[in-house]
Amino acid sequence: MKCSKCGAIAVINMRQHRRRLCAEHLVEWFMTFTQRAIDKYDMFAPEDRVLVAVSGGKDSLALWDVLLKLGYQAEGLYIGLGIDEELGYSDKSLEMCHRFVSNHHPDAVLHVVDVGEEYGQAVPHLARTRLRGQGRPCSVCGLVKRHIMNRVALHGSGDGGFSAIATGHNLDDEVAVLLQNTLHWQTGYLARQAPVLAERNGLARKVKPFVRFYERETAAYVLVLGIDYIYDECPFAQGATTSYTKELLNELELKSPGAKQQFYLEFLRARDAGKVVFAERASVELHPCVRCGQPTTAGDMCAFCRLWE
Ligand code: Q46
Ligand code: ZN
Ligand code: ZN
């Protein structure tokens, strides 16, 4: 298998792009394609300070790497959830973020917020109390992560805010969510599933520069550059609906290369062209939480602050 650009040995065959690329041209293509997504969806500009949510996984580290190489002012945010489950999951993932900085970008700034240290209870413990031992901690975890990301994006670590939060969601992630939202006709979620969510009423701008990359492409990128990342998934992710949906979509992709990309991009096109209109829940008014000041829809106190009551 030869690189379509230079004839050297190709490391990846991307059937949906009709391209095979060698290591050097994969890196070049990956950076250009990221820049194109940033421009196309008008995500941020070189003068903007961008907060990259890093988990120690391949997608978020690849994103941070590319943004720094493209010359953006990208700082990392790692949220320590305190997930151990005899695997030391959180400790290992933080270690990967530190290793990434020291091996690849020694001048990069990594902000670390440890939920247990800062708020007194780590996520699994908090979830067990709140959910009375029922089910996965993911709903509580998601709420905590969103709150902290928003807080840091708005105020930084006391050093001013950021123009946007960037996350490493890739095409596989987005398509899985899209299928789930469609199966349940979650029109409110469908309305808000976009590469960019504008800033509004105390909610920071959110961007996903990798929405057009397949997961195997980000995996190839980190592999070629020798970026070390945490291979294990969060122990609570196992058996989640998303994993099953991803398997289904992989089968579809195998039979019909490019199917995932088409499903997602056509959804965005149809929505932007007004062919499908999903109304966001009308009349949801946001007002500041009496305790933390972040926006909330219900009651005086936001869901995050209520967690600790
Ligand atoms: S939500 Fe659930 Fe993830 Fe939190 S508890 Fe783990 S799997 S980390 S994306
Ligand atoms: Zn090449
Ligand atoms: Zn609050």
JSON list of N, CA, C and O in Angstrom, two decimals, residues 117-143:
[
{"chain": "A", "resi": 117, "resn": "GLU", "atom": "N", "xyz": [-10.58, 17.01, 45.94]},
{"chain": "A", "resi": 117, "resn": "GLU", "atom": "CA", "xyz": [-9.85, 18.00, 46.75]},
{"chain": "A", "resi": 117, "resn": "GLU", "atom": "C", "xyz": [-10.61, 19.31, 46.84]},
{"chain": "A", "resi": 117, "resn": "GLU", "atom": "O", "xyz": [-10.68, 19.94, 47.88]},
{"chain": "A", "resi": 118, "resn": "GLU", "atom": "N", "xyz": [-11.18, 19.71, 45.71]},
{"chain": "A", "resi": 118, "resn": "GLU", "atom": "CA", "xyz": [-11.79, 21.03, 45.68]},
{"chain": "A", "resi": 118, "resn": "GLU", "atom": "C", "xyz": [-13.19, 21.05, 46.30]},
{"chain": "A", "resi": 118, "resn": "GLU", "atom": "O", "xyz": [-13.58, 22.03, 46.91]},
{"chain": "A", "resi": 119, "resn": "TYR", "atom": "N", "xyz": [-13.93, 19.99, 46.12]},
{"chain": "A", "resi": 119, "resn": "TYR", "atom": "CA", "xyz": [-15.32, 20.01, 46.59]},
{"chain": "A", "resi": 119, "resn": "TYR", "atom": "C", "xyz": [-15.59, 19.01, 47.72]},
{"chain": "A", "resi": 119, "resn": "TYR", "atom": "O", "xyz": [-16.70, 18.93, 48.21]},
{"chain": "A", "resi": 120, "resn": "GLY", "atom": "N", "xyz": [-14.57, 18.20, 48.07]},
{"chain": "A", "resi": 120, "resn": "GLY", "atom": "CA", "xyz": [-14.74, 17.33, 49.23]},
{"chain": "A", "resi": 120, "resn": "GLY", "atom": "C", "xyz": [-15.17, 15.91, 48.94]},
{"chain": "A", "resi": 120, "resn": "GLY", "atom": "O", "xyz": [-15.10, 15.05, 49.81]},
{"chain": "A", "resi": 121, "resn": "GLN", "atom": "N", "xyz": [-15.66, 15.64, 47.73]},
{"chain": "A", "resi": 121, "resn": "GLN", "atom": "CA", "xyz": [-16.07, 14.27, 47.41]},
{"chain": "A", "resi": 121, "resn": "GLN", "atom": "C", "xyz": [-15.73, 13.98, 45.95]},
{"chain": "A", "resi": 121, "resn": "GLN", "atom": "O", "xyz": [-16.04, 14.79, 45.08]},
{"chain": "A", "resi": 122, "resn": "ALA", "atom": "N", "xyz": [-15.13, 12.81, 45.70]},
{"chain": "A", "resi": 122, "resn": "ALA", "atom": "CA", "xyz": [-14.83, 12.43, 44.32]},
{"chain": "A", "resi": 122, "resn": "ALA", "atom": "C", "xyz": [-16.13, 11.95, 43.65]},
{"chain": "A", "resi": 122, "resn": "ALA", "atom": "O", "xyz": [-17.10, 11.64, 44.33]},
{"chain": "A", "resi": 123, "resn": "VAL", "atom": "N", "xyz": [-16.11, 11.89, 42.32]},
{"chain": "A", "resi": 123, "resn": "VAL", "atom": "CA", "xyz": [-17.34, 11.58, 41.57]},
{"chain": "A", "resi": 123, "resn": "VAL", "atom": "C", "xyz": [-18.01, 10.25, 41.93]},
{"chain": "A", "resi": 123, "resn": "VAL", "atom": "O", "xyz": [-19.22, 10.22, 42.18]},
{"chain": "A", "resi": 124, "resn": "PRO", "atom": "N", "xyz": [-17.26, 9.13, 42.02]},
{"chain": "A", "resi": 124, "resn": "PRO", "atom": "CA", "xyz": [-17.96, 7.86, 42.32]},
{"chain": "A", "resi": 124, "resn": "PRO", "atom": "C", "xyz": [-18.69, 7.90, 43.67]},
{"chain": "A", "resi": 124, "resn": "PRO", "atom": "O", "xyz": [-19.81, 7.41, 43.79]},
{"chain": "A", "resi": 125, "resn": "HIS", "atom": "N", "xyz": [-18.04, 8.52, 44.66]},
{"chain": "A", "resi": 125, "resn": "HIS", "atom": "CA", "xyz": [-18.64, 8.60, 45.99]},
{"chain": "A", "resi": 125, "resn": "HIS", "atom": "C", "xyz": [-19.88, 9.49, 45.96]},
{"chain": "A", "resi": 125, "resn": "HIS", "atom": "O", "xyz": [-20.95, 9.13, 46.47]},
{"chain": "A", "resi": 126, "resn": "LEU", "atom": "N", "xyz": [-19.72, 10.63, 45.31]},
{"chain": "A", "resi": 126, "resn": "LEU", "atom": "CA", "xyz": [-20.82, 11.57, 45.20]},
{"chain": "A", "resi": 126, "resn": "LEU", "atom": "C", "xyz": [-22.01, 10.92, 44.48]},
{"chain": "A", "resi": 126, "resn": "LEU", "atom": "O", "xyz": [-23.16, 11.03, 44.91]},
{"chain": "A", "resi": 127, "resn": "ALA", "atom": "N", "xyz": [-21.70, 10.18, 43.42]},
{"chain": "A", "resi": 127, "resn": "ALA", "atom": "CA", "xyz": [-22.76, 9.54, 42.64]},
{"chain": "A", "resi": 127, "resn": "ALA", "atom": "C", "xyz": [-23.46, 8.46, 43.46]},
{"chain": "A", "resi": 127, "resn": "ALA", "atom": "O", "xyz": [-24.68, 8.32, 43.41]},
{"chain": "A", "resi": 128, "resn": "ARG", "atom": "N", "xyz": [-22.66, 7.70, 44.25]},
{"chain": "A", "resi": 128, "resn": "ARG", "atom": "CA", "xyz": [-23.28, 6.66, 45.07]},
{"chain": "A", "resi": 128, "resn": "ARG", "atom": "C", "xyz": [-24.27, 7.27, 46.06]},
{"chain": "A", "resi": 128, "resn": "ARG", "atom": "O", "xyz": [-25.35, 6.74, 46.27]},
{"chain": "A", "resi": 129, "resn": "THR", "atom": "N", "xyz": [-23.88, 8.40, 46.66]},
{"chain": "A", "resi": 129, "resn": "THR", "atom": "CA", "xyz": [-24.78, 9.04, 47.62]},
{"chain": "A", "resi": 129, "resn": "THR", "atom": "C", "xyz": [-26.01, 9.58, 46.92]},
{"chain": "A", "resi": 129, "resn": "THR", "atom": "O", "xyz": [-27.14, 9.36, 47.36]},
{"chain": "A", "resi": 130, "resn": "ARG", "atom": "N", "xyz": [-25.79, 10.29, 45.81]},
{"chain": "A", "resi": 130, "resn": "ARG", "atom": "CA", "xyz": [-26.92, 10.94, 45.13]},
{"chain": "A", "resi": 130, "resn": "ARG", "atom": "C", "xyz": [-27.86, 9.95, 44.48]},
{"chain": "A", "resi": 130, "resn": "ARG", "atom": "O", "xyz": [-29.06, 10.14, 44.45]},
{"chain": "A", "resi": 131, "resn": "LEU", "atom": "N", "xyz": [-27.28, 8.89, 43.88]},
{"chain": "A", "resi": 131, "resn": "LEU", "atom": "CA", "xyz": [-28.12, 7.95, 43.14]},
{"chain": "A", "resi": 131, "resn": "LEU", "atom": "C", "xyz": [-28.49, 6.74, 43.99]},
{"chain": "A", "resi": 131, "resn": "LEU", "atom": "O", "xyz": [-29.01, 5.76, 43.49]},
{"chain": "A", "resi": 132, "resn": "ARG", "atom": "N", "xyz": [-28.16, 6.81, 45.26]},
{"chain": "A", "resi": 132, "resn": "ARG", "atom": "CA", "xyz": [-28.42, 5.72, 46.22]},
{"chain": "A", "resi": 132, "resn": "ARG", "atom": "C", "xyz": [-27.94, 4.38, 45.68]},
{"chain": "A", "resi": 132, "resn": "ARG", "atom": "O", "xyz": [-28.66, 3.37, 45.71]},
{"chain": "A", "resi": 133, "resn": "GLY", "atom": "N", "xyz": [-26.73, 4.38, 45.13]},
{"chain": "A", "resi": 133, "resn": "GLY", "atom": "CA", "xyz": [-26.12, 3.14, 44.67]},
{"chain": "A", "resi": 133, "resn": "GLY", "atom": "C", "xyz": [-26.72, 2.58, 43.40]},
{"chain": "A", "resi": 133, "resn": "GLY", "atom": "O", "xyz": [-26.33, 1.50, 42.95]},
{"chain": "A", "resi": 134, "resn": "GLN", "atom": "N", "xyz": [-27.68, 3.28, 42.82]},
{"chain": "A", "resi": 134, "resn": "GLN", "atom": "CA", "xyz": [-28.35, 2.77, 41.60]},
{"chain": "A", "resi": 134, "resn": "GLN", "atom": "C", "xyz": [-27.65, 3.30, 40.35]},
{"chain": "A", "resi": 134, "resn": "GLN", "atom": "O", "xyz": [-27.47, 4.51, 40.21]},
{"chain": "A", "resi": 135, "resn": "GLY", "atom": "N", "xyz": [-27.31, 2.42, 39.45]},
{"chain": "A", "resi": 135, "resn": "GLY", "atom": "CA", "xyz": [-26.86, 2.83, 38.12]},
{"chain": "A", "resi": 135, "resn": "GLY", "atom": "C", "xyz": [-25.47, 3.42, 38.06]},
{"chain": "A", "resi": 135, "resn": "GLY", "atom": "O", "xyz": [-24.74, 3.47, 39.05]},
{"chain": "A", "resi": 136, "resn": "ARG", "atom": "N", "xyz": [-25.12, 3.86, 36.85]},
{"chain": "A", "resi": 136, "resn": "ARG", "atom": "CA", "xyz": [-23.78, 4.41, 36.59]},
{"chain": "A", "resi": 136, "resn": "ARG", "atom": "C", "xyz": [-23.63, 5.83, 37.13]},
{"chain": "A", "resi": 136, "resn": "ARG", "atom": "O", "xyz": [-24.61, 6.56, 37.17]},
{"chain": "A", "resi": 137, "resn": "PRO", "atom": "N", "xyz": [-22.39, 6.21, 37.43]},
{"chain": "A", "resi": 137, "resn": "PRO", "atom": "CA", "xyz": [-22.18, 7.58, 37.91]},
{"chain": "A", "resi": 137, "resn": "PRO", "atom": "C", "xyz": [-22.17, 8.61, 36.78]},
{"chain": "A", "resi": 137, "resn": "PRO", "atom": "O", "xyz": [-21.94, 9.78, 37.02]},
{"chain": "A", "resi": 138, "resn": "CYS", "atom": "N", "xyz": [-22.43, 8.16, 35.53]},
{"chain": "A", "resi": 138, "resn": "CYS", "atom": "CA", "xyz": [-22.20, 9.04, 34.38]},
{"chain": "A", "resi": 138, "resn": "CYS", "atom": "C", "xyz": [-23.03, 10.32, 34.37]},
{"chain": "A", "resi": 138, "resn": "CYS", "atom": "O", "xyz": [-22.54, 11.35, 33.91]},
{"chain": "A", "resi": 139, "resn": "SER", "atom": "N", "xyz": [-24.27, 10.26, 34.85]},
{"chain": "A", "resi": 139, "resn": "SER", "atom": "CA", "xyz": [-25.07, 11.49, 34.80]},
{"chain": "A", "resi": 139, "resn": "SER", "atom": "C", "xyz": [-24.47, 12.54, 35.74]},
{"chain": "A", "resi": 139, "resn": "SER", "atom": "O", "xyz": [-24.31, 13.70, 35.39]},
{"chain": "A", "resi": 140, "resn": "VAL", "atom": "N", "xyz": [-24.10, 12.10, 36.95]},
{"chain": "A", "resi": 140, "resn": "VAL", "atom": "CA", "xyz": [-23.47, 13.00, 37.92]},
{"chain": "A", "resi": 140, "resn": "VAL", "atom": "C", "xyz": [-22.12, 13.48, 37.38]},
{"chain": "A", "resi": 140, "resn": "VAL", "atom": "O", "xyz": [-21.80, 14.67, 37.43]},
{"chain": "A", "resi": 141, "resn": "CYS", "atom": "N", "xyz": [-21.37, 12.56, 36.81]},
{"chain": "A", "resi": 141, "resn": "CYS", "atom": "CA", "xyz": [-20.05, 12.87, 36.28]},
{"chain": "A", "resi": 141, "resn": "CYS", "atom": "C", "xyz": [-20.15, 13.93, 35.18]},
{"chain": "A", "resi": 141, "resn": "CYS", "atom": "O", "xyz": [-19.40, 14.91, 35.18]},
{"chain": "A", "resi": 142, "resn": "GLY", "atom": "N", "xyz": [-21.10, 13.74, 34.27]},
{"chain": "A", "resi": 142, "resn": "GLY", "atom": "CA", "xyz": [-21.28, 14.68, 33.17]},
{"chain": "A", "resi": 142, "resn": "GLY", "atom": "C", "xyz": [-21.62, 16.08, 33.68]},
{"chain": "A", "resi": 142, "resn": "GLY", "atom": "O", "xyz": [-21.07, 17.08, 33.22]},
{"chain": "A", "resi": 143, "resn": "LEU", "atom": "N", "xyz": [-22.49, 16.11, 34.67]},
{"chain": "A", "resi": 143, "resn": "LEU", "atom": "CA", "xyz": [-22.91, 17.38, 35.26]},
{"chain": "A", "resi": 143, "resn": "LEU", "atom": "C", "xyz": [-21.72, 18.10, 35.90]},
{"chain": "A", "resi": 143, "resn": "LEU", "atom": "O", "xyz": [-21.51, 19.30, 35.69]}
]
